[in-house]
Structure formats: structure tokens, C-alpha cells
Amino acid sequence: MRRLTVLASLGALASAAELTQITDFGPNPTNASFYLYVPDSFKANSPLLVYPHWCHGTAQDAFGSKQWRSIADEFGFPVIYPSSPWTVDHCWDVSSYDTLHHNEGGDSLSIASMVRWTLENYPIDSDRVFVSGTSSGAMMTNVMIGAYPELFAAGSAYAGVPFGCYAGDGYAVWNADCAEGRTDKTGEQWDALVLEAFPAYTGPRPKMQVFHGSVDNVVNVTNYYNEIKLWTTVLKTGSTPSSVAENDPVSGWTKSVYGEQDLFESFLADGVDHNIPDQIGEVIRFFDLDCTGETCFSRKSLPS
């Protein structure tokens, strides 16, 4: 059974549930903090959302300033809010060898442990786990989809960079060449980085959605075009969109869809800088978060 999403109704709902810290959840090599929100409306067999914050943010900031709490209340699913251990700027480690390789370490393994713990302790549909974030959170979204494809059905990244673009010598490295648009690879070169992250993996790849401002002054728009090259190659959709819609979802934005099963979507916001507005309705639709029952999108829907 599917319920229509009415964004106007997604205001704060009365709830006794609060953000709770989990301290013992498995391998946590970088000592990242794990906060979990389970709404009072939680339903068995619900999806799970992971929302890593942006640079200079925290789990509490993401919980308090984004709409996901009220959306989780509305639809009855839990949200994981990881918090970065890197106190200088609270960005995520999207650079180290460890974080860019499956089960090797780094922040990505800490977040994967949070997902695994939640799946073990709550009756959640393990085929409907999603990850989304903005800026550094979007970079981590790309990392999680690339390095832990077995855990996720889909990702959605706002103002991020392709998997491996920030690769550097150390943890939580700021990579100016990537951020400023001087790193440019072919789709095959990006794809090779993803394949090398988890060589033994042969299962379905999560679908992906990316958003970017055309005049992003922190993460150059070159990264948007490289995300397109990366994920259209990984997902084998072809590099030509199957459809392009102007002024979608709002005026000045262009939506491009790739592949017969809409496995990849990209949104370019004309004249928008790094402070890109959320388009929550698009993420809910792409993840199918307002759906209940056996017909909802899940990993089982992905091509093998």
C-alpha cells in the first residue's frame, strides 16, 4: 500500500522519541559517534536512513536543522545520525585508504558498523537501507555507496564529489585539487576505483541520485559531471540521459534520468552555490520512503 507524500504536512509532530547515543556497536576504528532516532511511530519492516552531517556540523545539528526527523515521524522509520570524530572541522574521512576500502577501517567502517548494529537490533527491512548527505555528508554518501554496496539500496548526495576523488595520504584530508575541480577522470577510471574498493563483491549496485549547484564556490561543479561519469559507468546506464526535464523540481533546475530503470538521476541547479537547498520530496520519491508493503523499492528491485 502506498501513501501520497504531502510535504506541507511534514511539520514537527508531537513525539516523545529523542536522539539517543549508542556507544557499543562493533568496529569503530576512528571513534565516530553513533546517534539513532527511532520515532514513536516506528513500524516493523520499515526502511532505514543514514544521514551523515556536513563539515563543521554534528549529529545534533543535522537532527535539529533538517527535515528528516519529522519525515521519520510521519512514515515510521529510524534515522542514523553519525557524528565525525575529527574535531578540527568535523568533516568526514573520505580520503584515507582505509575508508575507501571495504571493511578496512576509517569513518566508513564506523558508519557501516552503525548500520549493521541497527539491523541486528531492530526489525528493519535490510533491503531498504538508504544514505543521504550534503557537502562532506554527500562525499561520505558516495564513499558508502562505493565501498559498502551490500548494505544500501540507494544514495542521494548534495554538493559532493565522486568516490575516491578526495583520496590522500591520511585521514580526513582536504583535497584542494578535487574540491576546486582539477581532478577529472573518465567513467572507466572512476569505475575502477569503486571495483578496487571491494573486489570480491558481485551483487547489485545501489542506485544513485546527485544534486549540485552550477556555481558551487566550495566544491566545483566539475565534481557533479564526474559523479555522472562515475555512477553511469558503475550502473551501466549509458552516458546519455533517457530523459531531461527543465525547471524540475523547481525553476532553474534541470533533472536528468539515466537508464531504463531510472538507476541514476542528476539535478543541476543553475546559479546556485554550495548552499544548495534540499529537495526532500525528490529524495523521498527516489528512496520510496512513503511506501509500505511488498511493492516498495528495495535492493531486490536492482538489476543483478
Coordinates of C-alpha atoms in Angstrom, one line a residue:
M1 CA 0.0 0.0 0.0
R2 CA 1.4 3.4 -0.9
R3 CA 0.6 6.7 0.8
L4 CA 0.9 10.0 -1.0
T5 CA 3.6 12.4 0.3
V6 CA 2.3 15.9 1.1
L7 CA 5.3 18.0 2.0
A8 CA 3.2 20.6 3.6
S9 CA 2.2 18.1 6.2
L10 CA 5.7 17.3 7.2
G11 CA 5.9 19.8 10.1
A12 CA 7.2 18.8 13.5
L13 CA 4.9 16.2 15.0
A14 CA 4.4 15.7 18.7
S15 CA 6.8 12.9 19.8
A16 CA 8.5 11.7 23.0
A17 CA 11.3 10.0 21.0
E18 CA 14.7 11.7 21.2
L19 CA 18.1 11.3 19.6
T20 CA 19.9 8.5 21.5
Q21 CA 23.6 7.8 21.6
I22 CA 24.7 4.2 21.0
T23 CA 28.2 3.5 22.4
D24 CA 28.9 -0.2 21.8
F25 CA 28.1 -1.1 18.3
G26 CA 31.0 -3.0 16.8
P27 CA 34.2 -2.0 14.9
N28 CA 34.7 1.8 15.3
P29 CA 38.3 2.5 14.2
T30 CA 38.1 6.3 14.2
N31 CA 35.9 6.6 17.3
A32 CA 33.0 8.2 15.4
S33 CA 29.8 8.8 17.4
F34 CA 26.6 6.9 16.7
Y35 CA 23.3 8.6 17.3
L36 CA 20.0 6.9 16.5
Y37 CA 16.5 8.3 16.2
V38 CA 13.7 5.8 16.4
P39 CA 10.3 7.6 16.2
D40 CA 7.3 6.6 18.3
S41 CA 5.6 5.8 15.0
F42 CA 8.3 3.1 14.2
K43 CA 6.9 0.2 12.2
A44 CA 8.4 -3.2 11.8
N45 CA 9.9 -3.9 8.4
S46 CA 10.5 -0.2 7.9
P47 CA 13.3 1.3 5.9
L48 CA 16.4 2.8 7.5
L49 CA 18.1 6.2 6.6
V50 CA 21.7 7.1 7.3
Y51 CA 22.3 10.9 7.4
P52 CA 26.0 11.9 7.8
H53 CA 26.3 15.7 8.5
W54 CA 28.3 18.4 6.7
C55 CA 31.7 19.9 7.7
H56 CA 31.5 22.0 10.9
G57 CA 28.3 20.2 11.8
T58 CA 27.4 17.4 14.2
A59 CA 24.7 14.7 14.5
Q60 CA 22.8 17.1 16.7
D61 CA 22.9 19.8 14.1
A62 CA 21.7 17.5 11.4
F63 CA 18.9 16.2 13.7
G64 CA 17.8 19.7 14.7
S65 CA 18.0 21.6 11.5
K66 CA 17.0 19.1 8.8
Q67 CA 13.5 17.8 8.0
W68 CA 14.4 14.1 8.4
R69 CA 13.1 13.9 12.0
S70 CA 9.6 15.0 11.1
I71 CA 9.7 12.8 8.0
A72 CA 10.8 9.8 10.1
D73 CA 7.9 10.6 12.4
E74 CA 5.5 10.7 9.5
F75 CA 6.5 7.4 7.9
G76 CA 7.8 5.5 10.9
F77 CA 11.4 4.7 10.0
P78 CA 14.6 5.2 12.1
V79 CA 17.4 7.5 11.1
I80 CA 21.1 7.0 12.0
Y81 CA 22.9 10.3 12.6
P82 CA 26.7 9.7 12.7
S83 CA 29.0 12.3 14.1
S84 CA 32.5 12.9 12.9
P85 CA 35.4 12.3 15.2
W86 CA 37.7 14.9 13.5
T87 CA 37.3 17.9 15.9
V88 CA 39.3 20.4 13.8
D89 CA 36.5 20.9 11.3
H90 CA 34.1 17.9 11.8
C91 CA 34.4 16.8 8.2
W92 CA 34.3 13.1 7.3
D93 CA 37.3 10.9 6.4
V94 CA 36.7 10.4 2.7
S95 CA 40.4 10.4 1.9
S96 CA 42.2 7.5 3.6
Y97 CA 43.0 4.2 2.1
D98 CA 41.1 2.5 4.9
T99 CA 37.8 4.4 4.4
L100 CA 37.9 3.8 0.7
H101 CA 38.2 0.1 1.1
H102 CA 35.5 -2.3 2.3
N103 CA 35.9 -3.3 6.0
E104 CA 39.5 -1.9 6.1
G105 CA 38.7 0.9 8.6
G106 CA 38.2 4.7 8.5
D107 CA 35.0 6.5 9.1
S108 CA 33.2 4.4 6.5
L109 CA 33.7 1.2 8.6
S110 CA 32.4 3.0 11.7
I111 CA 29.2 4.0 9.8
A112 CA 28.9 0.5 8.4
S113 CA 29.0 -0.8 11.9
M114 CA 26.2 1.5 12.9
V115 CA 24.1 0.2 10.1
R116 CA 24.8 -3.4 11.0
W117 CA 24.1 -2.9 14.7
T118 CA 20.8 -1.3 13.9
L119 CA 19.7 -4.1 11.5
E120 CA 20.6 -6.6 14.2
N121 CA 18.7 -4.8 16.9
Y122 CA 15.5 -3.6 15.2
P123 CA 13.1 -5.3 12.8
I124 CA 14.1 -3.2 9.8
D125 CA 13.9 -4.3 6.1
S126 CA 17.6 -4.8 5.4
D127 CA 16.9 -4.4 1.7
R128 CA 15.7 -0.8 2.2
V129 CA 18.7 1.0 3.8
F130 CA 19.5 4.4 2.3
V131 CA 22.1 7.1 2.8
S132 CA 22.0 10.8 2.0
G133 CA 24.0 13.9 2.9
T134 CA 25.2 17.4 1.9
S135 CA 28.7 18.6 1.3
S136 CA 31.0 16.3 3.4
G137 CA 28.0 14.2 4.1
A138 CA 27.5 13.9 0.3
M139 CA 31.1 12.9 -0.1
M140 CA 30.6 10.2 2.6
T141 CA 27.4 9.1 0.8
N142 CA 29.5 8.5 -2.3
V143 CA 32.0 6.5 -0.2
M144 CA 29.4 4.4 1.5
I145 CA 27.7 3.5 -1.8
G146 CA 31.0 2.7 -3.4
A147 CA 32.7 0.8 -0.5
Y148 CA 29.6 -0.9 1.1
P149 CA 27.3 -1.7 -1.8
E150 CA 25.9 -4.7 0.1
L151 CA 24.4 -2.5 2.8
F152 CA 22.5 0.0 0.7
A153 CA 19.7 0.2 -1.8
A154 CA 20.3 3.8 -2.9
G155 CA 22.1 7.0 -2.1
S156 CA 21.4 10.7 -2.6
A157 CA 24.2 13.3 -2.5
Y158 CA 24.0 17.1 -2.4
A159 CA 27.1 19.1 -3.5
G160 CA 29.5 16.1 -3.1
V161 CA 32.4 14.5 -5.0
P162 CA 32.8 11.2 -6.7
F163 CA 34.0 8.1 -4.8
G164 CA 37.8 8.3 -4.4
C165 CA 38.2 11.9 -5.6
Y166 CA 39.4 13.0 -2.1
A167 CA 41.9 10.2 -1.9
G168 CA 45.0 11.3 0.0
D169 CA 47.8 10.4 2.4
G170 CA 45.9 10.2 5.7
Y171 CA 42.5 10.6 7.4
A172 CA 40.1 13.5 6.8
V173 CA 42.5 15.2 4.3
W174 CA 41.2 18.2 2.5
N175 CA 41.9 17.6 -1.2
A176 CA 42.1 21.0 -2.9
D177 CA 42.6 19.5 -6.4
C178 CA 39.3 17.6 -6.1
A179 CA 37.4 20.4 -4.4
E180 CA 38.5 23.0 -6.9
G181 CA 37.7 20.9 -9.9
R182 CA 41.2 19.9 -11.0
T183 CA 40.6 16.2 -10.7
D184 CA 38.9 14.9 -13.8
K185 CA 38.7 11.2 -14.8
T186 CA 36.9 9.1 -17.3
G187 CA 34.0 7.0 -16.3
E188 CA 36.1 3.9 -16.6
Q189 CA 38.8 5.3 -14.3
W190 CA 36.2 6.2 -11.6
D191 CA 34.6 2.8 -12.0
A192 CA 38.0 1.1 -11.4
L193 CA 38.3 2.8 -8.1
V194 CA 34.9 1.5 -7.0
L195 CA 35.7 -2.0 -8.1
E196 CA 39.0 -1.9 -6.3
A197 CA 37.2 -0.8 -3.1
F198 CA 35.5 -4.2 -2.8
P199 CA 36.9 -6.6 -5.4
A200 CA 35.0 -9.6 -4.1
Y201 CA 31.6 -8.0 -4.5
T202 CA 29.5 -9.3 -7.3
G203 CA 26.0 -8.3 -6.2
P204 CA 23.7 -5.5 -7.4
R205 CA 24.9 -1.9 -7.2
P206 CA 22.8 0.7 -5.3
K207 CA 21.1 3.3 -7.4
M208 CA 22.3 6.9 -7.0
Q209 CA 21.0 10.4 -7.1
V210 CA 23.1 13.6 -7.1
F211 CA 22.4 17.3 -6.8
H212 CA 24.8 20.2 -7.5
G213 CA 24.8 24.0 -7.9
S214 CA 26.3 25.3 -11.2
V215 CA 28.3 28.0 -9.3
D216 CA 29.3 26.0 -6.3
N217 CA 32.1 28.0 -4.7
V218 CA 33.4 25.3 -2.4
V219 CA 33.0 22.0 -4.4
N220 CA 33.4 22.9 -8.0
V221 CA 30.7 21.8 -10.4
T222 CA 33.3 19.6 -12.2
N223 CA 32.6 17.1 -9.5
Y224 CA 29.0 16.9 -10.5
Y225 CA 30.0 15.9 -14.0
N226 CA 32.4 13.4 -12.7
E227 CA 29.8 11.9 -10.4
I228 CA 27.7 11.4 -13.5
K229 CA 30.6 9.7 -15.3
L230 CA 31.2 7.5 -12.3
W231 CA 27.8 6.3 -11.5
T232 CA 26.5 5.9 -15.1
T233 CA 29.5 3.7 -15.7
V234 CA 29.1 1.7 -12.4
L235 CA 25.4 1.2 -13.0
K236 CA 25.8 0.6 -16.8
T237 CA 23.1 3.0 -17.7
G238 CA 24.9 4.7 -20.6
S239 CA 26.1 8.2 -20.6
T240 CA 23.2 9.7 -22.5
P241 CA 20.1 10.6 -20.4
S242 CA 16.9 8.7 -21.1
S243 CA 15.0 11.9 -20.2
V244 CA 15.8 15.6 -19.4
A245 CA 13.4 17.9 -17.7
E246 CA 13.9 21.7 -17.4
N247 CA 12.7 23.5 -14.3
D248 CA 12.3 20.3 -12.3
P249 CA 11.8 20.1 -9.4
V250 CA 11.9 23.9 -9.2
S251 CA 12.6 26.8 -11.6
G252 CA 16.2 26.9 -12.8
W253 CA 16.9 23.3 -12.0
T254 CA 17.5 20.6 -14.6
K255 CA 16.7 16.9 -13.9
S256 CA 18.4 14.2 -16.0
V257 CA 17.5 10.5 -15.7
Y258 CA 19.7 7.7 -16.9
G259 CA 18.9 4.1 -17.7
E260 CA 15.7 2.2 -18.3
Q261 CA 15.1 1.5 -14.6
D262 CA 16.0 5.1 -13.6
L263 CA 19.0 3.9 -11.7
F264 CA 20.8 7.2 -11.8
E265 CA 19.4 10.8 -11.5
S266 CA 21.2 14.1 -11.6
F267 CA 20.0 17.6 -10.8
L268 CA 21.9 20.8 -11.8
A269 CA 20.7 24.0 -10.1
D270 CA 21.5 27.0 -12.2
G271 CA 23.0 29.9 -10.3
V272 CA 23.1 28.0 -7.0
D273 CA 26.3 27.9 -4.9
H274 CA 27.4 25.4 -2.3
N275 CA 24.4 26.3 0.0
I276 CA 22.2 24.2 -2.2
P277 CA 18.6 23.9 -0.9
D278 CA 17.2 20.4 0.0
Q279 CA 14.7 18.9 -2.3
I280 CA 13.4 16.4 0.2
G281 CA 10.4 15.4 -1.9
E282 CA 12.8 14.1 -4.6
V283 CA 14.8 12.0 -2.1
I284 CA 11.6 10.6 -0.6
R285 CA 10.4 9.6 -4.1
F286 CA 13.7 8.2 -5.2
F287 CA 14.1 6.1 -2.0
D288 CA 10.3 5.3 -2.0
L289 CA 10.2 6.2 1.7
D290 CA 6.5 6.9 1.7
C291 CA 5.7 3.3 0.6
T292 CA 4.7 0.3 2.7
G293 CA 4.2 -3.3 1.6
E294 CA 5.9 -5.7 -0.7
T295 CA 5.9 -3.5 -3.8
C296 CA 8.2 -0.8 -2.4
F297 CA 11.6 -0.1 -4.0
S298 CA 14.4 -2.2 -2.4
R299 CA 17.7 -3.9 -3.2
K300 CA 15.5 -6.7 -4.6
S301 CA 14.4 -4.3 -7.3
L302 CA 18.0 -3.6 -8.5
P303 CA 19.4 -5.4 -11.6
S304 CA 21.9 -8.1 -10.7

